[in-house]
Coordinates of C-alpha atoms and ligand atoms in Angstrom, one line a residue:
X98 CA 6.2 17.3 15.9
X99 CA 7.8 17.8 12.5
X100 CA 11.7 16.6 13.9
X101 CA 12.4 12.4 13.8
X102 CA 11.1 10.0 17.1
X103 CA 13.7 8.1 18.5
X104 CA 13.2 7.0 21.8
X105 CA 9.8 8.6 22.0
X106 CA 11.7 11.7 21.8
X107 CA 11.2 14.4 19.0
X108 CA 14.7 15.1 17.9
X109 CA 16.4 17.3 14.8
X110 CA 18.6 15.0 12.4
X111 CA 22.2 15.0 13.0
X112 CA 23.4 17.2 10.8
X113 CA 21.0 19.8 11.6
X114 CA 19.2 19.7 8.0
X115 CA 15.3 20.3 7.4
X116 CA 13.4 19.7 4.1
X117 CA 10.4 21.3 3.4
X118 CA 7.0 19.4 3.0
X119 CA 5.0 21.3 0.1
X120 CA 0.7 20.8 0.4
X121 CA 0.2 19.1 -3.0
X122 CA -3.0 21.0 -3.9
X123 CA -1.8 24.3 -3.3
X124 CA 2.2 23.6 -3.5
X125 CA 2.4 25.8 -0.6
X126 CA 5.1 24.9 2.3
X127 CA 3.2 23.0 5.7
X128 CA 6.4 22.4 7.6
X129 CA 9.6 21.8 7.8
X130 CA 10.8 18.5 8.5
X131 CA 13.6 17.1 9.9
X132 CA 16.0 15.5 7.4
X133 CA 17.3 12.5 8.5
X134 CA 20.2 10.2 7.1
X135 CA 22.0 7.3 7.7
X136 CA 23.5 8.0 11.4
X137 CA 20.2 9.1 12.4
X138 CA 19.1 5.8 11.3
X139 CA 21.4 3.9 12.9
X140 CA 20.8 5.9 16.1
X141 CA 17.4 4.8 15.5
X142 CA 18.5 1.2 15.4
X143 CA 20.3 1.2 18.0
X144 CA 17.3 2.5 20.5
X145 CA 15.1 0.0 18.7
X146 CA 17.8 -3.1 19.8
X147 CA 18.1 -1.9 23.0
X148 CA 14.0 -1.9 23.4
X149 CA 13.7 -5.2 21.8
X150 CA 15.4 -6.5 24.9
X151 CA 12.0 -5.9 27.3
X152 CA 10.0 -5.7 24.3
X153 CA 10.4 -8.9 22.7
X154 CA 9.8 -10.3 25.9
X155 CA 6.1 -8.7 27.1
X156 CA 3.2 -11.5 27.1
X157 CA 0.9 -11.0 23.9
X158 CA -1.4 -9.9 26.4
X159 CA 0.7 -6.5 27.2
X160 CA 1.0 -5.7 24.1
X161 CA -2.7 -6.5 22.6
X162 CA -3.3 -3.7 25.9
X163 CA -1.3 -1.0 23.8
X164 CA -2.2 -1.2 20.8
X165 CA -5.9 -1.5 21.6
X166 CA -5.5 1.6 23.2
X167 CA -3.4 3.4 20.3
X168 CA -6.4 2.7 18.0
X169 CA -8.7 4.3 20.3
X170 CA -6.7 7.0 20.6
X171 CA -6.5 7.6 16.5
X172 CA -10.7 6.9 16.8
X173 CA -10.3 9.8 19.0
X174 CA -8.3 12.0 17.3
X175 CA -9.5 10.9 13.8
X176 CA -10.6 14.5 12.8
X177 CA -7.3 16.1 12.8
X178 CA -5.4 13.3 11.9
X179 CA -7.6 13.2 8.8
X180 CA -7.3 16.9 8.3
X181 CA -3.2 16.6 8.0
X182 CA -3.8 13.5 5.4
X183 CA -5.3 16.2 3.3
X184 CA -3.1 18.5 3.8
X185 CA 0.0 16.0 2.9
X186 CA -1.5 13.7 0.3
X187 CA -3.9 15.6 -1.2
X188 CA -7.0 13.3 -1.1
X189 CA -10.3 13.8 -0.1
X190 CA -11.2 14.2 3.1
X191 CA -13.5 11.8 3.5
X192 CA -11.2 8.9 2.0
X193 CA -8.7 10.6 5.0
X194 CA -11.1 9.6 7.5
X195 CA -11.3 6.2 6.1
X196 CA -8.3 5.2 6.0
X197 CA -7.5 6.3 9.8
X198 CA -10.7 4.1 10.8
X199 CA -8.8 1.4 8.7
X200 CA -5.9 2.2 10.6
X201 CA -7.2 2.1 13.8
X202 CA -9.0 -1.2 12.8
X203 CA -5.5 -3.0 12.0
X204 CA -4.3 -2.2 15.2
X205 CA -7.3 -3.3 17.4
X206 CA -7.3 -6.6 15.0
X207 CA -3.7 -7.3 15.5
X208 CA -4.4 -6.5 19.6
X209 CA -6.2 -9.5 19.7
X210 CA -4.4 -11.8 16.9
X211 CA -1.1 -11.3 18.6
X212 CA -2.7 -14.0 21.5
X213 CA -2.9 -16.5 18.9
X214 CA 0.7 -17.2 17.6
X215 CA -0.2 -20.9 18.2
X216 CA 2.8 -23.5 17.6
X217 CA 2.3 -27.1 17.5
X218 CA 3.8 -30.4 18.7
X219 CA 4.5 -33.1 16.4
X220 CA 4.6 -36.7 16.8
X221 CA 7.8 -38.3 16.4
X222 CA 8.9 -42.1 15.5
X223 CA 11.2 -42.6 18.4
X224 CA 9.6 -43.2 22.0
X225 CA 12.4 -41.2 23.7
X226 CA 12.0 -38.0 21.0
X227 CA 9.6 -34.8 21.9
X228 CA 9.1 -32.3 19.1
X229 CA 7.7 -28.7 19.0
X230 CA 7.6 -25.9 17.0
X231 CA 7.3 -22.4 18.3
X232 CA 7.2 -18.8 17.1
X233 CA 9.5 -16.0 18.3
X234 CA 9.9 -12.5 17.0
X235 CA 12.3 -11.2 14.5
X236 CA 13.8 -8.4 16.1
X237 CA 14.9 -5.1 14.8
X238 CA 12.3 -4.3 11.6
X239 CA 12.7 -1.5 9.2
X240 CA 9.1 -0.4 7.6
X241 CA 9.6 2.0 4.5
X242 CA 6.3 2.8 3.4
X243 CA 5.4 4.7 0.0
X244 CA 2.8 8.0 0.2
X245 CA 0.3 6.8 -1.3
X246 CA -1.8 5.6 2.0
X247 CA 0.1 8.0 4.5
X248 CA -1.5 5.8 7.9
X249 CA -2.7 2.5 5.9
X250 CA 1.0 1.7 4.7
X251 CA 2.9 1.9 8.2
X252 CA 0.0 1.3 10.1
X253 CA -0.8 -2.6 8.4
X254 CA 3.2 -3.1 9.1
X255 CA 4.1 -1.9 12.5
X256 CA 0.5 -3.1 14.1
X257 CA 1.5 -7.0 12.9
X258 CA 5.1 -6.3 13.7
X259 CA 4.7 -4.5 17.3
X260 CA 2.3 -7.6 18.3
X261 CA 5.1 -10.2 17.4
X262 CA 7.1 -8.7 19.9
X263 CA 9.2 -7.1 17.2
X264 CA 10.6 -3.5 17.6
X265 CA 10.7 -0.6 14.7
X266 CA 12.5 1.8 12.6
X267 CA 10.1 3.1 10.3
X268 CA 10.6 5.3 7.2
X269 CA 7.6 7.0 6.1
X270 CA 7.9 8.6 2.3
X271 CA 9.3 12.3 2.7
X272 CA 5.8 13.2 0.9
X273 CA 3.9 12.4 3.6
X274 CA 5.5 12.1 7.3
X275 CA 2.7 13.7 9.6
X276 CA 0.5 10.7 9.2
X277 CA 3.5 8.0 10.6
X278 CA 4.5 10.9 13.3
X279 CA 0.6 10.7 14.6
X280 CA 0.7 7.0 14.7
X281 CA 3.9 7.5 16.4
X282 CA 2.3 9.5 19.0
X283 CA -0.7 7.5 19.1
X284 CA 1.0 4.7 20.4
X285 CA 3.7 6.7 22.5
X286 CA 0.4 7.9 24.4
X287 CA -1.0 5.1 24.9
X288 CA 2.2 3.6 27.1
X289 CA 4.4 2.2 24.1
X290 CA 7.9 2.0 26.0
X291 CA 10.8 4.3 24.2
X292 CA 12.4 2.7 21.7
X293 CA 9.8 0.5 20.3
X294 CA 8.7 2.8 17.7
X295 CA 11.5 5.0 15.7
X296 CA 10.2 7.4 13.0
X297 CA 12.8 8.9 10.7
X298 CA 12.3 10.3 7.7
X299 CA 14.6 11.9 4.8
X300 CA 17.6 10.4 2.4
X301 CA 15.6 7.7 1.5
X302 CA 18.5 5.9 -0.3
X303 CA 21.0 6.5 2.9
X304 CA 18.6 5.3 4.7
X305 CA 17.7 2.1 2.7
X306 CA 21.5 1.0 2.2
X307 CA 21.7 2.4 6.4
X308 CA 19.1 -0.3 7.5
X309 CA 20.7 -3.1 5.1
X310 CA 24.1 -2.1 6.5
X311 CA 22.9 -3.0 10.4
X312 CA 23.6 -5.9 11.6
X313 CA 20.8 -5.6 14.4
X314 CA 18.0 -4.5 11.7
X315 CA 16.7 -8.3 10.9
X316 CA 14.3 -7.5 8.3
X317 CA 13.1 -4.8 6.1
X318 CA 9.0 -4.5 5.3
X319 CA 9.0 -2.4 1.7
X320 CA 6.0 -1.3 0.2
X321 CA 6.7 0.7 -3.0
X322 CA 7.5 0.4 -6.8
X323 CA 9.3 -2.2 -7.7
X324 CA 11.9 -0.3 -8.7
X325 CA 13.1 0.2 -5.4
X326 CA 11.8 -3.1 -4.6
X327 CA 14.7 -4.4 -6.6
X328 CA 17.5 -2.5 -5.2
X329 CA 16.5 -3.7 -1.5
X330 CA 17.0 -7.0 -3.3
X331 CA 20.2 -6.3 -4.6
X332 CA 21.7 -4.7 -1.2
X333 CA 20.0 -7.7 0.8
X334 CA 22.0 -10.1 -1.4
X335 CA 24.7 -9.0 0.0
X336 CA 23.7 -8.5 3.4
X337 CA 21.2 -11.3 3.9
X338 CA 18.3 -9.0 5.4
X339 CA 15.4 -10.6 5.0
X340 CA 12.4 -8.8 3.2
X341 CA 8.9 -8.6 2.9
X342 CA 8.0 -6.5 -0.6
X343 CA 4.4 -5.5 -1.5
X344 CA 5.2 -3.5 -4.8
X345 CA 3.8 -2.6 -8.0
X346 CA 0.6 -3.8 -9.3
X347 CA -1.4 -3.4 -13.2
X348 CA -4.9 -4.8 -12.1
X349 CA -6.9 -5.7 -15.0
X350 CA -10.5 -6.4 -14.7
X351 CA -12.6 -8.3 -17.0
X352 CA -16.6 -7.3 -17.8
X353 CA -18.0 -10.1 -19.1
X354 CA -21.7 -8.8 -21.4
X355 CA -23.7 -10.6 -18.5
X356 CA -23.4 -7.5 -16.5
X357 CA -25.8 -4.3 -15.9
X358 CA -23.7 -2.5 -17.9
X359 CA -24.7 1.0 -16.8
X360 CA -24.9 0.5 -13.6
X361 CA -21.3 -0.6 -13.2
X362 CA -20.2 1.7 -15.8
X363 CA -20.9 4.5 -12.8
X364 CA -19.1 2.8 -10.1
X365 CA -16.4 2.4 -11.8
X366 CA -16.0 6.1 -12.7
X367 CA -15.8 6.1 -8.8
X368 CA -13.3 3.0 -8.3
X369 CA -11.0 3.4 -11.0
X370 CA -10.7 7.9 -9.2
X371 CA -10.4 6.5 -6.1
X372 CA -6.5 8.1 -4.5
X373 CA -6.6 9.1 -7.6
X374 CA -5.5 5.8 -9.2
X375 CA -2.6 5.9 -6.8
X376 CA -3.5 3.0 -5.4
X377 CA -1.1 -0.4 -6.3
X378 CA -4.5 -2.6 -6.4
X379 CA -6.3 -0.1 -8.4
X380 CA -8.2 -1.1 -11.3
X381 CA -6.1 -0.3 -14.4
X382 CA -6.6 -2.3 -17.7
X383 CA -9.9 -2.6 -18.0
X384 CA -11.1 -5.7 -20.8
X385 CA -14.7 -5.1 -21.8
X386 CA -16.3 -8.0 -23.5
X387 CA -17.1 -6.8 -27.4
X388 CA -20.7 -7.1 -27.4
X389 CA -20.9 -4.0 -24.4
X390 CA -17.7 -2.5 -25.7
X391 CA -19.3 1.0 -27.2
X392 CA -22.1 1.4 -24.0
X393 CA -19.8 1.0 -21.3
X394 CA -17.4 3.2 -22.9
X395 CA -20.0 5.8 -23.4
X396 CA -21.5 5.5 -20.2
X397 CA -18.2 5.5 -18.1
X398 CA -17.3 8.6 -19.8
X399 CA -20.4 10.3 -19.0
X400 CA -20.0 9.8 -15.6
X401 CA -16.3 9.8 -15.5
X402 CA -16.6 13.6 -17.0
X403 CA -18.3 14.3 -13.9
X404 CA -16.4 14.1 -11.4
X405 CA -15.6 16.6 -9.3
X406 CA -11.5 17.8 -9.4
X407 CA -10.4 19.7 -6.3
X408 CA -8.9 20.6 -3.0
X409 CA -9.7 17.3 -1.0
X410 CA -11.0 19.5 1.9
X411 CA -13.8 21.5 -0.7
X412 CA -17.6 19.9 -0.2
X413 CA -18.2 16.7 -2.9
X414 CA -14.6 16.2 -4.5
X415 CA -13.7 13.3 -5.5
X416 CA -10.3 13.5 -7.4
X417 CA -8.0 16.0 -5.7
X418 CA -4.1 16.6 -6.7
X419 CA -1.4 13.9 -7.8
X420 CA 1.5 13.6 -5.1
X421 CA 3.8 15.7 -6.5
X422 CA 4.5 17.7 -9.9
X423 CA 7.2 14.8 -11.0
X424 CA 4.4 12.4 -10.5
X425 CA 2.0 14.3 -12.8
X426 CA 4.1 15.0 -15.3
X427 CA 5.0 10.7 -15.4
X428 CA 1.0 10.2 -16.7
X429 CA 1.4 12.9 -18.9
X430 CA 3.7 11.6 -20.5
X431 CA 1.6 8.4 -21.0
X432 CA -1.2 10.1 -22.4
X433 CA 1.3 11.7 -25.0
X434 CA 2.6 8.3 -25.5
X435 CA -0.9 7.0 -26.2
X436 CA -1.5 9.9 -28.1
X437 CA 0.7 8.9 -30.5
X438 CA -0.6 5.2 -30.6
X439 CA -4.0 6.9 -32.0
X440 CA -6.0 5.7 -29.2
X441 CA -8.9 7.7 -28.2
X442 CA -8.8 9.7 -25.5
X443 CA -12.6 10.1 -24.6
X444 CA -12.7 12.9 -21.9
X445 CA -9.7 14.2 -19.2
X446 CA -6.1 14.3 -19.7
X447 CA -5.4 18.0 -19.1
X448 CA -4.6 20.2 -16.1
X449 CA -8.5 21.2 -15.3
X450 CA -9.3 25.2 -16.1
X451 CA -8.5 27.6 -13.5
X452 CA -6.0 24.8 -11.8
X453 CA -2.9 26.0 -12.5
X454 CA -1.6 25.5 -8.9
X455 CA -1.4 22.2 -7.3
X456 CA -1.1 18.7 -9.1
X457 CA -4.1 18.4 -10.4
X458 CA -5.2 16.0 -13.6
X459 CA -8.8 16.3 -15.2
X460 CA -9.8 12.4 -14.8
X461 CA -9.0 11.0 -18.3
X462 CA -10.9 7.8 -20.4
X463 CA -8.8 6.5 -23.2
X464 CA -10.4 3.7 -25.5
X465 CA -9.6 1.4 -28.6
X466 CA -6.3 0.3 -27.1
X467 CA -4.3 -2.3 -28.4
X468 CA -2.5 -4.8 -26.2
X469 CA 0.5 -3.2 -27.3
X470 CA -0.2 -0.1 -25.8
X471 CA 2.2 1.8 -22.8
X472 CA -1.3 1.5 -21.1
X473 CA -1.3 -2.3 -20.7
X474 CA 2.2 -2.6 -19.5
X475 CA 3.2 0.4 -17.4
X476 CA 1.8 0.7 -14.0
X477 CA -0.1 3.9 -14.4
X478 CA -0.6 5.2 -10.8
X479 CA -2.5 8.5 -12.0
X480 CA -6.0 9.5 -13.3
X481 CA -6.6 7.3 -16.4
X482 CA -9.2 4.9 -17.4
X483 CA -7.9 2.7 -20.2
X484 CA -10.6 0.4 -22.5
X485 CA -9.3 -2.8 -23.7
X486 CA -11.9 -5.2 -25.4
X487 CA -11.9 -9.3 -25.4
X488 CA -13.8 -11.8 -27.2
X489 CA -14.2 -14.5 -25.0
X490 CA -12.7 -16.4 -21.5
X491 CA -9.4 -17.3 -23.0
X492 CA -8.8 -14.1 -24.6
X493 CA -9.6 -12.2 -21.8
X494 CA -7.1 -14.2 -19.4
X495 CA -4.5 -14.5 -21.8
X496 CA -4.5 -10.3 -22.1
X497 CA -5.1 -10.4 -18.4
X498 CA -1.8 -12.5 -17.6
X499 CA 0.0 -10.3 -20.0
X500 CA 2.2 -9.0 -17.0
X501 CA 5.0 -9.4 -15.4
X502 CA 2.9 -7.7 -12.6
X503 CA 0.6 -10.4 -10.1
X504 CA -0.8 -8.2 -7.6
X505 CA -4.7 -7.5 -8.1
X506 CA -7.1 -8.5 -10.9
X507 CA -11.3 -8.4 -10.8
X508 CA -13.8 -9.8 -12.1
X509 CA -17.7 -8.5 -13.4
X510 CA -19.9 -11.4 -14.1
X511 CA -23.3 -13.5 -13.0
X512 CA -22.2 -16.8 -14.5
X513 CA -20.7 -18.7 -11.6
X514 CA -18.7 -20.9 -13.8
X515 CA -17.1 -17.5 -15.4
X516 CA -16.3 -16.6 -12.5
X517 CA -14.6 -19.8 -10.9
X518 CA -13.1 -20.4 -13.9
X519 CA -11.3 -16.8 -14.5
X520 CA -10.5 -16.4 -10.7
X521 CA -8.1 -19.8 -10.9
X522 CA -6.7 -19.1 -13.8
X523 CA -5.3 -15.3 -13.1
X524 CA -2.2 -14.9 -12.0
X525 CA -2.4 -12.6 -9.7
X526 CA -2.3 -12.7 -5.7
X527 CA -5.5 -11.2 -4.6
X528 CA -8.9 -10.9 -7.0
X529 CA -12.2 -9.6 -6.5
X530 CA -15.2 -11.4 -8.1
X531 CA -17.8 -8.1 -8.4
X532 CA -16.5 -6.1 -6.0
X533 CA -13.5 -3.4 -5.9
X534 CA -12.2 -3.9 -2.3
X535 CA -11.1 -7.2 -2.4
X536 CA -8.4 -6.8 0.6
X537 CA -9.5 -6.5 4.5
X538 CA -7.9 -6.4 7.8
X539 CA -8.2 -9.8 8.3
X540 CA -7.2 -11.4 4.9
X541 CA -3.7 -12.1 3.2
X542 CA -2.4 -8.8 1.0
X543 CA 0.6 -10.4 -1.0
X544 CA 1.6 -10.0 -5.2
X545 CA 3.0 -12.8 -7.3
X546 CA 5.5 -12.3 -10.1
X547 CA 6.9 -8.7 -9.6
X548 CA 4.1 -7.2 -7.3
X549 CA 6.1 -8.5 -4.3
X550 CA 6.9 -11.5 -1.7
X551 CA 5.5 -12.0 1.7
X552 CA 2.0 -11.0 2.8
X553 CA 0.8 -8.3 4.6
X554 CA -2.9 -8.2 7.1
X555 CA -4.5 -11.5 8.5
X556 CA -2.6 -14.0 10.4
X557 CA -0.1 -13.9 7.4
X558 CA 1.0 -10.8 8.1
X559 CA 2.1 -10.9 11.8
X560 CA 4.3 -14.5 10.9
X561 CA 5.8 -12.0 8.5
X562 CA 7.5 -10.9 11.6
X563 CA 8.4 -14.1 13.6
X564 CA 10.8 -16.6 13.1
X565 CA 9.7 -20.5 13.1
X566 CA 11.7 -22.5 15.7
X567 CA 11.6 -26.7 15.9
X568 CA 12.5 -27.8 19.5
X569 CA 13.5 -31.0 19.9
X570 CA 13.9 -33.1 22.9
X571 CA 16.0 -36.5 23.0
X572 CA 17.0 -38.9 25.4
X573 CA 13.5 -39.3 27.4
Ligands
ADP898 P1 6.5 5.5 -4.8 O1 6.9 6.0 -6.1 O2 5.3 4.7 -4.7 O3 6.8 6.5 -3.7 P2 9.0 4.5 -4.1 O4 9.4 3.1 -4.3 O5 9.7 5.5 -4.9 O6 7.5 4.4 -4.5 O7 9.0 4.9 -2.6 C1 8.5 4.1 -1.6 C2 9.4 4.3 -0.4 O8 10.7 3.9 -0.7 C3 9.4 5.7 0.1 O9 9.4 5.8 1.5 C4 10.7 6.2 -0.5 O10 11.3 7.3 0.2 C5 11.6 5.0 -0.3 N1 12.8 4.9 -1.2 C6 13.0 5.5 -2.3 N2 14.2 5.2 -2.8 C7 14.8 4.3 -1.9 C8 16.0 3.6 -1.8 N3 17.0 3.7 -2.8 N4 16.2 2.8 -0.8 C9 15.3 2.6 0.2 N5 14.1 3.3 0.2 C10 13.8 4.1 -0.9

């Protein structure tokens, strides 16, 4: 199960090429994967048009059947599916397992939302004039999905896409393939006709311009920096595929001195670690009101020193490797930056004692940083806790907004009017008012500014895939 799935066939790329997939805490080979390219892709394509023919066709009803019965089958199979997570991304098992409950979640919830693509009718001002609106699939959708939630990523795009009616070519990162090759066969076992699903993974760049290129691909679903995010823009101008973009994010998160201090201090040692910080709604800048400034930085570091660094399958981790060497070396390079900014780098930072193979990055809290600082305007995506201070509301939203980032932003507070208050005024798409998981199945995941356009999850997420039809009817 390591080649590409086209037509609910496991075939070798073209040209014959593998790539090998490394195990980021041990950099040891797991497999060797089939590298695809751009006529693989548009192979792909092809068997994905062809499927869309019956597919886009089904009654919501068939298709709610199958993908019902695909997230059974990863509630199943959750165990071993969890294990390869590990294996490919690193994390800890236990955050494995959750995410393949969240994936099988998406696809029971979008199971039953796909019955309710209602349309309407509209009143008209001429007696012999009938007007409706109705919603029909896309078509053809490419998914590229980044590594960073292996299952979560594809899984929250081809779940809303498949229960449009639409059919998929899907490009999993080349970090982490197995998880989108078990979804595959999750759904392939549970009586998704060949075709519907395409897995191909490899030249990512081929394979972007490859799926702009085809004239039967309607739409590409992107989550990933924004980098990337921007030259999908740039082919699509040319090409006019549409596109949904859920890219970078620099969350900040504002503690007002209302707060038990200590007692959020330790959960954020545990939110902030979560992935890793590989996470593009993960807490980042963190602005701590001046009058609890010193204590939560001392407490945060106390418990933030004591995490456990490890192998994600060892008993009680909770930070294992970074994705890939290139991807440690990128926060490195922060810290030195900040280093050299004199800001205060309170524990962490440095590859942990006897850890000299695999990724791994002792947890770091840095403090006394200026708005200036590399820390408040690059998107981190690593093992760092940065410590900002405010004085009041409007200085904390004005460093807040201080991004061309809109994705995530939180909020720590008992005053009500705080919290109303700061909660309209970020600019940001999603924000949590005391709490850290602020997105869910059934709500709208979308950025403003450079974290993205469209929405992913909810009802949101599904139109994402359909195309808005008026019907009108004359002469009555
Ligand atoms: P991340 O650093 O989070 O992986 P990327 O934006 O680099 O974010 O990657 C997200 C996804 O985009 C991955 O599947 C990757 O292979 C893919 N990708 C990278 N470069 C391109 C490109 N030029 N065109 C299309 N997809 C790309």
């Amino acid at each position: 199960m390591n080649q590409l799935f086209i037509n609910n066939q496991w075939v070798d790329a073209k040209d014959g090429v593998t790539y090998s997939l490394i195990n980021p805490a041990t950099e040891e080979e797991i497999a060797n994967i089939s590298n695809g390219n751009q006529e693989d892709c548009n192979v792909a394509v092809e068997a994905a048009h062809a499927a869309f023919q019956a597919w886009g066709k089904t009654t919501p009803y068939q298709r709610a059947a199958i993908l019902k019965k695909a997230a059974d089958y990863m509630r199943a199979n959750l165990d071993v599916f969890a294990k390869d997570m590990v294996v490919e991304s690193g994390k800890p098992l236990a955050e494995a397992k959750g995410e393949w409950t969240v994936a099988a979640n998406l696809f029971e919830w979008y199971a039953e939302e796909a019955k309710r693509s209602y349309g309407k009718t509209i009143p008209t001002n001429r007696p012999d004039k009938r007007s409706s609106v109705i919603w029909q699939p896309m078509g053809v959708i490419g998914v590229i999905t980044a590594w960073n939630f292996p299952a979560y990523n594809p899984a929250r795009a081809w779940a809303a896409a498949l229960a449009a009616g639409c059919t998929i070519v899907a490009k999993p990162s080349e970090n982490t393939p197995l998880s989108a090759f078990h979804l595959a066969e999750a759904l392939m076992k549970s009586g998704l006709p060949e075709g519907v699903v395409n897995v191909i993974v490899g030249d990512a760049a081929a394979i972007g311009e490859a799926m702009l290129q085809n004239p039967l691909l309607k739409k590409i679903s992107f989550t990933g920096s924004t980098r990337v995010g921007k030259i999908l823009m740039d082919g699509a101008s040319k090409t006019y595929t549409k596109l949904s973009l859920e890219l970078g994010g620099n969350a900040p998160v504002l503690i007002f001195d209302d707060v038990d201090v200590d007692a959020l201090a330790k959960v954020t040692s545990i939110a902030r670690f979560r992935n890793n910080g590989q996470v593009c709604i993960a807490p980042q800048r963190f602005y701590i009101h001046k009058n609890i400034y010193q204590q939560f930085c001392d407490t945060v570091t106390k418990h933030v020193s004591q995490l456990k660094v490890g192998n994600g399958f060892e008993e009680g981790v909770h930070v294992g490797p970074l994705i890939t060497k290139k991807q440690k070396e990128s926060v490195e390079k922060l810290l030195e930056e900040t280093r050299q900014e004199n800001a205060n780098i309170l524990t962490g930072g440095h590859t942990p004692e006897n850890m000299q193979k695999g990724y791994f990055l002792q947890p770091a809290v840095v403090a006394d940083l200026q708005q200036s600082s590399v820390l408040a305007k690059q998107e981190i995506f690593g093992p760092v806790l940065p410590l900002f201070s405010f004085e009041d509301l409007e200085d904390a939203i004005v460093k807040a907004n201080d991004t061309e980032y809109g994705l995530a932003a939180y909020v720590f507070t008992n005053n009500l009017k705080t919290a109303i208050h700061a909660s309209e005024r970020l600019e940001f798409g999603i924000i949590g008012i005391n709490e850290w998981a602020p997105h869910g199945t059934e709500s709208p995941f979308g950025g403003w500014k450079q974290s993205g356009q469209g929405h992913e999850s909810g009802s949101e997420g599904m139109y994402e895939y359909m195309e808005k039809k008026l019907i009108s009817i004359g002469g009555l």
